[in-house]
XYZ file of C-alpha atoms in Angstrom:
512
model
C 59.658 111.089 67.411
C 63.672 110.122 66.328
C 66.038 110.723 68.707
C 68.619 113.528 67.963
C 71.682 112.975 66.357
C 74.472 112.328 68.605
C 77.010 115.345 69.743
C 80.448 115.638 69.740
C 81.909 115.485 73.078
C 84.111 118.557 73.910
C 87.233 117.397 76.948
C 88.706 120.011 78.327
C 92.500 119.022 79.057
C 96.115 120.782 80.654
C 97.150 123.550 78.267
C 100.794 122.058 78.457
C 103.935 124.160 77.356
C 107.420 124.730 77.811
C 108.739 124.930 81.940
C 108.667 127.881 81.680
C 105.058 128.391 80.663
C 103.867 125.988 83.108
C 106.010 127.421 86.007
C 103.961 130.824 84.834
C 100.736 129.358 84.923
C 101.693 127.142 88.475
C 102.262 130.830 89.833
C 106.061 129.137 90.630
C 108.622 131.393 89.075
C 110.477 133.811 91.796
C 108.603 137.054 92.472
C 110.440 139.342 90.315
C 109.650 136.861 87.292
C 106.235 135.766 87.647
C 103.704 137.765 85.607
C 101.178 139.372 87.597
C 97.431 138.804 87.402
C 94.643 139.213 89.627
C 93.449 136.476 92.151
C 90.002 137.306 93.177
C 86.929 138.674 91.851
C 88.248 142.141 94.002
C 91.017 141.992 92.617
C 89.811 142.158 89.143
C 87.346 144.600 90.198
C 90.289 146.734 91.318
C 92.369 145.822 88.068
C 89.403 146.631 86.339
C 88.515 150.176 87.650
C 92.304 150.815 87.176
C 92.443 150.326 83.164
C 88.915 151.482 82.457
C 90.360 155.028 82.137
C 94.380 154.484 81.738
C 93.186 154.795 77.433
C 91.771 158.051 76.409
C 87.732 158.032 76.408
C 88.112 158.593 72.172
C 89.715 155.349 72.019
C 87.293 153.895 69.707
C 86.903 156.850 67.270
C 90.450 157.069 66.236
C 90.603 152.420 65.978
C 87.078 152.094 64.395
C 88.448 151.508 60.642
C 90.554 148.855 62.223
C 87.870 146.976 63.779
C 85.007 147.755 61.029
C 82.538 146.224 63.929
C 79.053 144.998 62.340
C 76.308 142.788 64.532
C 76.507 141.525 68.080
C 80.388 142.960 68.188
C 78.779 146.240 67.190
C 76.206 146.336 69.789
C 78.476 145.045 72.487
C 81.534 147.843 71.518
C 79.086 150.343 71.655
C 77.796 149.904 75.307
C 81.363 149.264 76.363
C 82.300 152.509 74.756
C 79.447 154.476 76.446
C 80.544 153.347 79.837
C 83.773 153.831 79.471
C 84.478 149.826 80.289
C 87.178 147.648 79.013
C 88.060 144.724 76.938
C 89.429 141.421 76.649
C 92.008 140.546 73.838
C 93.576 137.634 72.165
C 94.609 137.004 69.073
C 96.542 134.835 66.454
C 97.863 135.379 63.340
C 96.720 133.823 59.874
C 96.177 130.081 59.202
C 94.987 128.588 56.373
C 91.318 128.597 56.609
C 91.309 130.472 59.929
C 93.724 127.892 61.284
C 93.857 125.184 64.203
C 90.849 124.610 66.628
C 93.291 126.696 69.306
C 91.933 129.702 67.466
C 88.587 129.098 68.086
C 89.397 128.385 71.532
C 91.597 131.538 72.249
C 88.226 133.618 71.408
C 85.313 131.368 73.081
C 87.851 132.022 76.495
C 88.021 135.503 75.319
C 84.183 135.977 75.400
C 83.501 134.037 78.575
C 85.805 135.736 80.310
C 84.548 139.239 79.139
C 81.138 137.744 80.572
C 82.080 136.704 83.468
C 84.440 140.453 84.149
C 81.087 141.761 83.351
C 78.588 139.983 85.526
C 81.126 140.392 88.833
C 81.598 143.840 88.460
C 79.180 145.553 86.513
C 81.188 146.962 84.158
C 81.002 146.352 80.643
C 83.889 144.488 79.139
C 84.046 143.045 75.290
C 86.441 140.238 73.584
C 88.379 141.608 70.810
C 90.279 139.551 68.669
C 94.090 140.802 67.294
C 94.571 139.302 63.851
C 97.720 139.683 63.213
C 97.534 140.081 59.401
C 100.700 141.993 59.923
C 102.716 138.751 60.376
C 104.749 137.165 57.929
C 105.162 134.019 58.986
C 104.080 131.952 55.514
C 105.154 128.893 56.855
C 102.026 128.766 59.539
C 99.713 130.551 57.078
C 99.904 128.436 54.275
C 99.116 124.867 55.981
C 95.659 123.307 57.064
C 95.045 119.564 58.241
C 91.450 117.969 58.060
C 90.430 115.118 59.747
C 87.291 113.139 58.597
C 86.599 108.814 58.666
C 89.125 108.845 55.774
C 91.898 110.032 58.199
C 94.716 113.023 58.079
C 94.441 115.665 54.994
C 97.024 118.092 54.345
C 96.551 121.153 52.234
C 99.688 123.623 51.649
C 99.418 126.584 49.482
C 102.552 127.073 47.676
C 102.933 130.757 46.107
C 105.098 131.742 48.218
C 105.447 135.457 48.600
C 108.712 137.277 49.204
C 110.275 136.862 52.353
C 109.280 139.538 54.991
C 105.968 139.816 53.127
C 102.933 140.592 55.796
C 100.193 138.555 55.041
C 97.684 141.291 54.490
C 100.222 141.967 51.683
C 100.499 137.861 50.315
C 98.303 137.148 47.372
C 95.548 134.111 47.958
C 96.243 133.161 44.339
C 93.820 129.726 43.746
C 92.978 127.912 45.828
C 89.830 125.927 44.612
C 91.200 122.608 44.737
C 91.620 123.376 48.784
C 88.110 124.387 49.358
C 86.735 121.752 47.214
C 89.161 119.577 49.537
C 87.216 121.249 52.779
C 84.624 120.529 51.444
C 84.973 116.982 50.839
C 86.306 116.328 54.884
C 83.145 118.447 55.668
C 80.645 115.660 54.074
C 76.752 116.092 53.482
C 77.075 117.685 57.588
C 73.804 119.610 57.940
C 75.741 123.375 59.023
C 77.037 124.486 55.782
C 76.907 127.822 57.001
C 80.234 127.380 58.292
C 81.796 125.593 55.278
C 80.697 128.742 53.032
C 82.003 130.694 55.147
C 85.349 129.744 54.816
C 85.122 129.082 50.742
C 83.819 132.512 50.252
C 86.321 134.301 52.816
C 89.194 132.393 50.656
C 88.344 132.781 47.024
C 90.087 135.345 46.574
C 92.192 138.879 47.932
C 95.479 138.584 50.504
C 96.019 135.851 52.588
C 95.256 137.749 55.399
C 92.281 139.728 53.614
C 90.797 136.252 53.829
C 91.384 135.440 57.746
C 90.185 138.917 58.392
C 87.057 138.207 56.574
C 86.997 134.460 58.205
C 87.017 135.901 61.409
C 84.277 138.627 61.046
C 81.990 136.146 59.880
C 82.257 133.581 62.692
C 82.940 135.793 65.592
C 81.340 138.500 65.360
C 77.571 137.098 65.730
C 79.217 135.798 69.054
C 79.815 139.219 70.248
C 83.497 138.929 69.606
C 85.160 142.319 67.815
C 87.751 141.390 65.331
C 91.028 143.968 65.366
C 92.940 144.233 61.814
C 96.506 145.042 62.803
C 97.233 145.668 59.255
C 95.538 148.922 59.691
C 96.463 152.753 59.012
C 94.523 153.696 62.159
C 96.394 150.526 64.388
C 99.679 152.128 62.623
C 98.538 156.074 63.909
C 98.059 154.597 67.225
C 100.907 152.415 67.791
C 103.329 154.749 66.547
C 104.094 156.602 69.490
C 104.711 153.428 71.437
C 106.633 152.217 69.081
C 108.359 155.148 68.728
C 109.421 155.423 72.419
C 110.763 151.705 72.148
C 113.212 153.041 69.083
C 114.381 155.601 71.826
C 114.893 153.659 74.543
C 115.666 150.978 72.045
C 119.398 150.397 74.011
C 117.502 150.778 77.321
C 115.166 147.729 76.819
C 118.178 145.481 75.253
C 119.966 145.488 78.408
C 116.699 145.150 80.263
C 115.834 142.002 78.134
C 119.419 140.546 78.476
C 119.193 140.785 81.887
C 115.848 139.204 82.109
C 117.076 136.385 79.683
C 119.664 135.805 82.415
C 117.537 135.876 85.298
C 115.329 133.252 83.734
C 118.298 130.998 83.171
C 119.275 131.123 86.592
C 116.053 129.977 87.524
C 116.697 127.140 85.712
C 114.520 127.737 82.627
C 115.230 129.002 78.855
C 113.644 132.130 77.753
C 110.456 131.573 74.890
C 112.480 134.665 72.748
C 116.246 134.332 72.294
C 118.036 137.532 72.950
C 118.421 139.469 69.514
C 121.179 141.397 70.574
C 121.800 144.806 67.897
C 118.076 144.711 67.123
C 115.239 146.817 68.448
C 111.793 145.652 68.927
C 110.188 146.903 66.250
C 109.682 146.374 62.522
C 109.441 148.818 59.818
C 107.138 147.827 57.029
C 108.831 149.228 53.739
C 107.592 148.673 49.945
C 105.744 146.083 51.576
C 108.293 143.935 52.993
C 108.799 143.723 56.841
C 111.947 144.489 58.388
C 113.327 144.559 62.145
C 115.572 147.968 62.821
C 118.510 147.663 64.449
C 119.695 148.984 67.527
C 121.639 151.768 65.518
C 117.924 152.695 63.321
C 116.585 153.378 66.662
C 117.640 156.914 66.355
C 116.057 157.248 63.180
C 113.043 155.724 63.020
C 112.220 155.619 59.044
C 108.430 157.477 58.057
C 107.177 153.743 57.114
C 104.577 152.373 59.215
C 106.023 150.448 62.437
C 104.856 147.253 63.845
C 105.948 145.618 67.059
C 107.654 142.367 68.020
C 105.979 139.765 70.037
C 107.417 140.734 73.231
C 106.233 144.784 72.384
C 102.438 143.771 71.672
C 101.235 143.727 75.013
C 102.484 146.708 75.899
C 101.226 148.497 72.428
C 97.659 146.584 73.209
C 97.711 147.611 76.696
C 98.544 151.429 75.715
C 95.787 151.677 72.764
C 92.990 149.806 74.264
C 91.476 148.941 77.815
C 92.354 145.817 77.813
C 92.606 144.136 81.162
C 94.168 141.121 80.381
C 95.400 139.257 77.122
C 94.040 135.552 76.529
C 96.924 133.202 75.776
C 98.672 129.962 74.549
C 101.527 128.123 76.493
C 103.994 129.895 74.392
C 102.300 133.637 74.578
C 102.515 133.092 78.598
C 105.999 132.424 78.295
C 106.644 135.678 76.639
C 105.440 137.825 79.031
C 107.969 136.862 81.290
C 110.079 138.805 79.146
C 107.595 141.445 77.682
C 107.173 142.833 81.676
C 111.026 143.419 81.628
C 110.374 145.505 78.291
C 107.127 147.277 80.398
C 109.904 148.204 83.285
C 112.281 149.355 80.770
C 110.064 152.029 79.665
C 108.035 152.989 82.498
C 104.734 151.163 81.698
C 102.636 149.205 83.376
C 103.160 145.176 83.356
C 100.283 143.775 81.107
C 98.040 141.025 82.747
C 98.248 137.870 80.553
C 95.590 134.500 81.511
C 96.228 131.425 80.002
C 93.416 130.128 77.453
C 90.805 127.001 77.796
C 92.465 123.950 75.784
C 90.555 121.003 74.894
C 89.744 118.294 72.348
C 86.644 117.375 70.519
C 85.714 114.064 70.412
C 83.311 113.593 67.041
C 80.558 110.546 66.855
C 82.937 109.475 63.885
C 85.717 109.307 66.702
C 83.788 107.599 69.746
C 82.247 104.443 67.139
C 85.251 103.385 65.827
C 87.373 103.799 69.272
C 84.591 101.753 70.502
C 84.809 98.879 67.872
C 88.381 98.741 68.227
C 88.207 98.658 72.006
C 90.832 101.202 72.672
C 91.000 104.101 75.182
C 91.729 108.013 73.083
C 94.800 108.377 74.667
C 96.248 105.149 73.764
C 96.129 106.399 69.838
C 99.259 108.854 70.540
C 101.143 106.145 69.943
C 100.188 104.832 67.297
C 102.099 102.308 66.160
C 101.790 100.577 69.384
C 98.041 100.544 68.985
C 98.328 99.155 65.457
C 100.859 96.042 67.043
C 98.551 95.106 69.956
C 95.762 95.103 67.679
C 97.173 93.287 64.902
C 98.418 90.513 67.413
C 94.512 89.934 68.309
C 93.935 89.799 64.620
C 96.306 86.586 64.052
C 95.231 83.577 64.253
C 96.036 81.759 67.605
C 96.983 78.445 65.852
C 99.394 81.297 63.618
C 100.608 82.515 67.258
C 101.284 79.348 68.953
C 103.282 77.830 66.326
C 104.813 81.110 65.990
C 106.022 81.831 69.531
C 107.199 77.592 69.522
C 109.347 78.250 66.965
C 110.558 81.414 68.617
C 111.659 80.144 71.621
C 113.198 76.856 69.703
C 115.394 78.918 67.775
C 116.388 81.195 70.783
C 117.161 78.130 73.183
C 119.063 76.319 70.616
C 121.251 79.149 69.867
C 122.170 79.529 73.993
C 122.606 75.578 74.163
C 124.843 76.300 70.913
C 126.577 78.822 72.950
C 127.364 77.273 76.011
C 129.022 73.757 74.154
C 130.850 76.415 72.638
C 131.959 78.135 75.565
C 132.464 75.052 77.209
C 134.933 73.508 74.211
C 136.266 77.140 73.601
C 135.712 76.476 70.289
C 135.208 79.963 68.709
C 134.588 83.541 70.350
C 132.066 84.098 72.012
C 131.023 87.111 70.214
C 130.994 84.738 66.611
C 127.618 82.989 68.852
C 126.554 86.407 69.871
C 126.810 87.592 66.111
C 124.083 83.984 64.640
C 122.131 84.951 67.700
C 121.458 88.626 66.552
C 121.425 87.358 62.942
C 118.410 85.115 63.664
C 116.772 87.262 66.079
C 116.442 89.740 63.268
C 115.138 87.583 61.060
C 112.602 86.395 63.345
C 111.666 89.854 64.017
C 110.884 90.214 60.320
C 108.901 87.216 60.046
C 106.796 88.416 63.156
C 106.157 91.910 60.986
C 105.187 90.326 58.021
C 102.520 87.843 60.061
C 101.180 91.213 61.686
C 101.072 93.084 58.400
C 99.163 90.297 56.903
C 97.002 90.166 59.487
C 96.342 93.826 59.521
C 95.500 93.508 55.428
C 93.251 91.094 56.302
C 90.757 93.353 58.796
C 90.264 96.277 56.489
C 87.906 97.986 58.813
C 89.957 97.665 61.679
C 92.690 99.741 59.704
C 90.240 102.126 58.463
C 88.788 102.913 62.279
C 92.521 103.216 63.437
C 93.537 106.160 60.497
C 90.302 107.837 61.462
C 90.377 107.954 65.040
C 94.165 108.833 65.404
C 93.878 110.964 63.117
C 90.881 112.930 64.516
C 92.587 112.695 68.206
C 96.250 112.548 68.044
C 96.756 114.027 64.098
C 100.826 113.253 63.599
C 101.366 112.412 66.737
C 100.377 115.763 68.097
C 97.900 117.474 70.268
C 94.312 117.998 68.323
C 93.664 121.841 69.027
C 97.315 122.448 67.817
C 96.926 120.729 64.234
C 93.452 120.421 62.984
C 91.855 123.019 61.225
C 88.009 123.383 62.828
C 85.895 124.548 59.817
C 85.177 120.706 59.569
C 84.200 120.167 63.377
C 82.093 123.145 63.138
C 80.058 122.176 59.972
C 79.622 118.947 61.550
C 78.145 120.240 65.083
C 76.828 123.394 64.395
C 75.684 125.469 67.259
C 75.485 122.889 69.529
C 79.316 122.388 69.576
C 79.733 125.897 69.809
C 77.618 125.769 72.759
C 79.424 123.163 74.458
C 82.557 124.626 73.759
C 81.431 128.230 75.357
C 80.145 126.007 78.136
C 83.400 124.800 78.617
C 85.659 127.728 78.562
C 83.101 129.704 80.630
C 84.065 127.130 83.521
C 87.669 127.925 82.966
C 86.877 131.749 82.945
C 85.068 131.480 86.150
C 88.176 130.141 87.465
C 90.558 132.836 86.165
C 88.391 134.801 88.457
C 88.801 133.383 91.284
C-alpha cells in the first residue's frame, strides 16, 4: 500500500495590525474606547439570549432573496430560524477570484465560532457571510496573485468601470486568459472541483455577480450562508437605519470627531479619517455610488442607500441576530469608532472578535526550504537570503583571493592616508574621496562574483522564487496577497480540514 501524499501544513500566526488594532485586541485601550465583547462562555450565553430576540422573529422572510440559501446553509438557516437563534457574520468585499486566503479564513472562524456558540449554549447560531458586492473599490477587485514552483503571478483586469461603480454593477468583460492563468498555477492537482469553480463563477456577468456565485459554491456546503448586500431586500431593510443616520447625520459627526480625538489622545490614529461635511451613508444613483453630505441628510434622495464602513455594524446588528462580527486587524480598528456612531444614535455597541490568521505551508514550499537550508521566516527578506546563499555558492579559492585583495586595497588606502596626514600633503577629505571611490568599486566586483555564482546554481534560484514567493509574496504577509483557489485545488478537503481545525482552536478561545 503507497503512502499518502504529503499535506500542506497550515501555521497559525499573530493577526498583526495597526496600534490601534492590537491595543483592541490586547483589551488595552481606556474603558470608554475599548470595544466590548464577552469574556466567558456566560457571558456569551448572556450576550447570546440578549440578541436572539433584539431582530424581529420574520427576519428571514423579508432577507431571504438576499441570501438565496441552497444546501448545508439552507438546512442550518432553517433550524436557526425555527428557534429563534442567532448568527455569526463576516464578510469582505470582491477580489479577483474570491480574493486573498484572509477570505477563506474570515469564514472557516466564522463557522467554528458559530459551532462552538452553539455547543456551549444550546442555541442555534449560523455563519453568514456579507459580500459586499456593493463596494466599489476596483482597485482590490481587479487584482489576484498565484503562487506555484514557478514563483509570484499577477493577474489585473483592466476594464475599468466608472468611478463610484458598485461591483455588482462592473462588467466581468473577458477574462479567459486569467482563468487559463489559474489554471496553469493550479497544475495536474487532483481537486479540480475547486479550480472549476472559480472559472465557471468568472466567465461571465458583474464582477461581483461572480464573487457572489464564488462564494455560494465554496461556502455554502460548509454550512456557511452567503449575504448579497447588493440586494433590494438588504436595501428595504437597511433603509430605516440608514435613514435615522441621515437625521442624526450632524449628531454622529460631532460624536465621531470627538471619538477621533479621544483616540489621539491615547496616543493612537484613528483606522477612518474624520470626513467632516459628509454623512455616513451612500446613495446609489444611475448606478454610481455617492456619499451625501451633511446638508443631503435632510433629504435623503428615493435611491437605494448603503452604509459606510463605520455604519455596517450597526445596520448588521439591527437586521440580523448577529452576536458578534468576525474581523481583520483593520475591521477591529473601526469599531473603535463605529461604537461612538452606536452611542450617537441610541443603539447598542456591536460585538466585533478578531479572525484566525495563518499561513499555509505547501509540500512545494517545505522541499525546496529544505534543500536550500533556510528557516520560512528568513525569506521576508529576501534579498538577504539570496546574498548568504550566493556567498556559499562561490568558490572558496574565488573568496579567499577575494577578501585578500579586499583588505589589501582597504589597508593601503589608510597607510596612504596617514603619510598623507602626516606630510599634510593634501586634505584629508581628497583620501577620504579614493577611499569611497574604491570601496565602491569593490562593492561592484563583489555583486558581480555573487551574481555569477547565483547563474551558476539554477535550482538554487528556482527554490528561492518559489518558496518566497509562496511564504512572503512581495515582501508581504501570505493570507494578505495570495489568492487560495490554487492552495485549495492542491489540498482538497484535507486542507480545509486542517484549516477548520485550526480556527476552531482560536474560536474556542474567543469563548473563553
Amino acid at each position: 500500500m503507497s503512502d499518502s501524499p504529503p499535506r500542506a501544513r497550515v501555521v497559525t500566526e499573530p493577526l498583526g495590525g495597526s496600534p490601534l488594532s492590537l491595543a483592541v485586541q490586547a483589551g488595552k485601550l481606556p474603558a470608554a474606547l475599548q470595544p466590548w465583547r464577552p469574556a466567558t462562555v456566560a457571558e456569551w450565553r448572556a450576550h447570546v439570549e440578549r440578541c436572539r430576540l433584539a431582530v424581529p422573529a420574520d427576519w428571514f422572510a423579508r432577507l431571504k432573496s438576499a441570501f438565496n440559501p441552497a444546501g448545508a446553509a439552507a438546512v442550518r438557516l432553517e433550524r436557526v430560524i425555527k428557534a429563534r437563534g442567532v448568527v455569526v457574520t463576516t464578510g469582505q468585499q470582491p477580489g479577483l477570484f474570491g480574493g486573498p486566503i484572509y477570505t477563506l479564513s474570515k469564514a472557516l472562524t466564522a463557522l467554528e465560532l458559530a459551532d462552538a456558540i452553539e455547543q456551549s449554549t444550546g442555541i442555534p447560531a449560523a455563519p453568514v457571510f456579507w459580500a459586499a458586492t456593493d463596494d466599489s473599490d476596483f482597485a482590490e477587485a481587479s487584482v489576484a496573485w498565484l503562487s506555484d514552483v514557478d514563483g509570484l503571478h499577477q493577474l489585473t483586469h483592466s476594464e475599468k468601470p466608472p468611478a463610484g461603480t458598485p461591483m455588482s454593477g462592473a462588467a466581468l468583460g473577458d477574462l479567459t486568459a486569467h482563468i487559463d492563468r489559474l489554471r496553469a498555477a493550479c497544475g495536474s492537482a487532483p481537486n479540480t472541483e475547486y479550480l472549476e469553480s472559480a472559472a465557471k463563477a468568472y466567465s461571465a456577468g458583474t464582477i461581483g455577480g461572480a464573487y457572489l456565485n464564488l462564494l455560494h459554491d465554496l461556502l455554502e456546503p460548509l454550512g456557511i450562508a452567503v449575504f448579497d448586500a447588493s440586494s433590494s431586500a438588504y436595501h428595504d431593510a437597511a433603509r430605516p437605519v440608514l435613514l435615522d443616520a441621515l437625521t442624526s447625520a450632524a449628531k454622529i459627526s460631532s460624536a465621531a470627531s470627538a471619538r477621533a480625538v479621544a483616540i489621539r489622545d491615547a496616543g493612537f490614529e484613528p483606522q477612518v479619517e474624520d470626513d467632516r461635511g459628509l454623512s455616513l451613508v451612500f446613495a446609489i444613483e444611475k448606478g454610481i455610488k455617492r456619499r451625501l453630505s451633511v446638508a443631503e441628510a435632510g433629504k435623503p434622495p428615493a435611491a437605494a442607500l448603503a452604509p459606510n464602513v463605520l455604519l455596517r455594524p450597526l445596520v448588521e446588528r439591527e437586521i440580523l441576530p448577529t452576536i458578534a462580527y468576525v474581523a481583520g486587524p483593520g475591521e477591529i480598528a473601526y469599531f473603535v469608532q463605529s461604537n461612538a456612531v452606536a452611542e450617537a444614535l441610541g443603539r447598542e455597541r456591536p460585538v466585533v472578535v478578531p479572525r484566525w490568521s495563518c499561513s499555509v505551508v505547501e509540500p512545494f514550499v517545505e522541499r525546496a526550504a529544505g534543500r536550500l537550508g533556510v528557516q520560512l521566516g528568513e525569506l521576508k527578506d529576501l534579498h538577504a537570503v539570496e546574498k548568504r546563499l550566493a556567498r556559499t555558492a562561490v568558490p572558496e579559492s574565488v573568496m579567499k583571493a577575494w577578501s585578500h585583495l579586499n583588505e589589501q586595497v582597504r589597508e593601503s588606502v589608510r597607510a596612504l592616508g596617514r603619510a598623507v596626514e602626516e606630510s599634510k600633503l593634501m586634505p584629508a577629505p581628497v583620501i577620504q574621496g579614493l577611499h569611497n571611490s574604491l570601496g565602491h568599486r569593490l562593492g561592484r566586483a563583489e555583486r558581480r562574483i555573487l551574481a555569477a555564482a547565483k547563474r551558476r546554481d539554477e535550482r538554487v534560484r528556482r527554490d528561492l522564487i518559489a518558496a518566497a514567493a509562496a511564504i512572503w509574496p512581495n515582501g508581504k504577509r501570505q493570507e494578505r496577497v495570495l489568492n487560495f483557489i490554487p492552495m485549495l485545488t492542491r489540498g482538497g478537503e484535507a486542507l480545509v480540514s486542517d484549516m477548520r481545525k485550526a480556527a476552531r482552536a482560536h474560536a474556542k478561545q474567543l469563548l473563553g
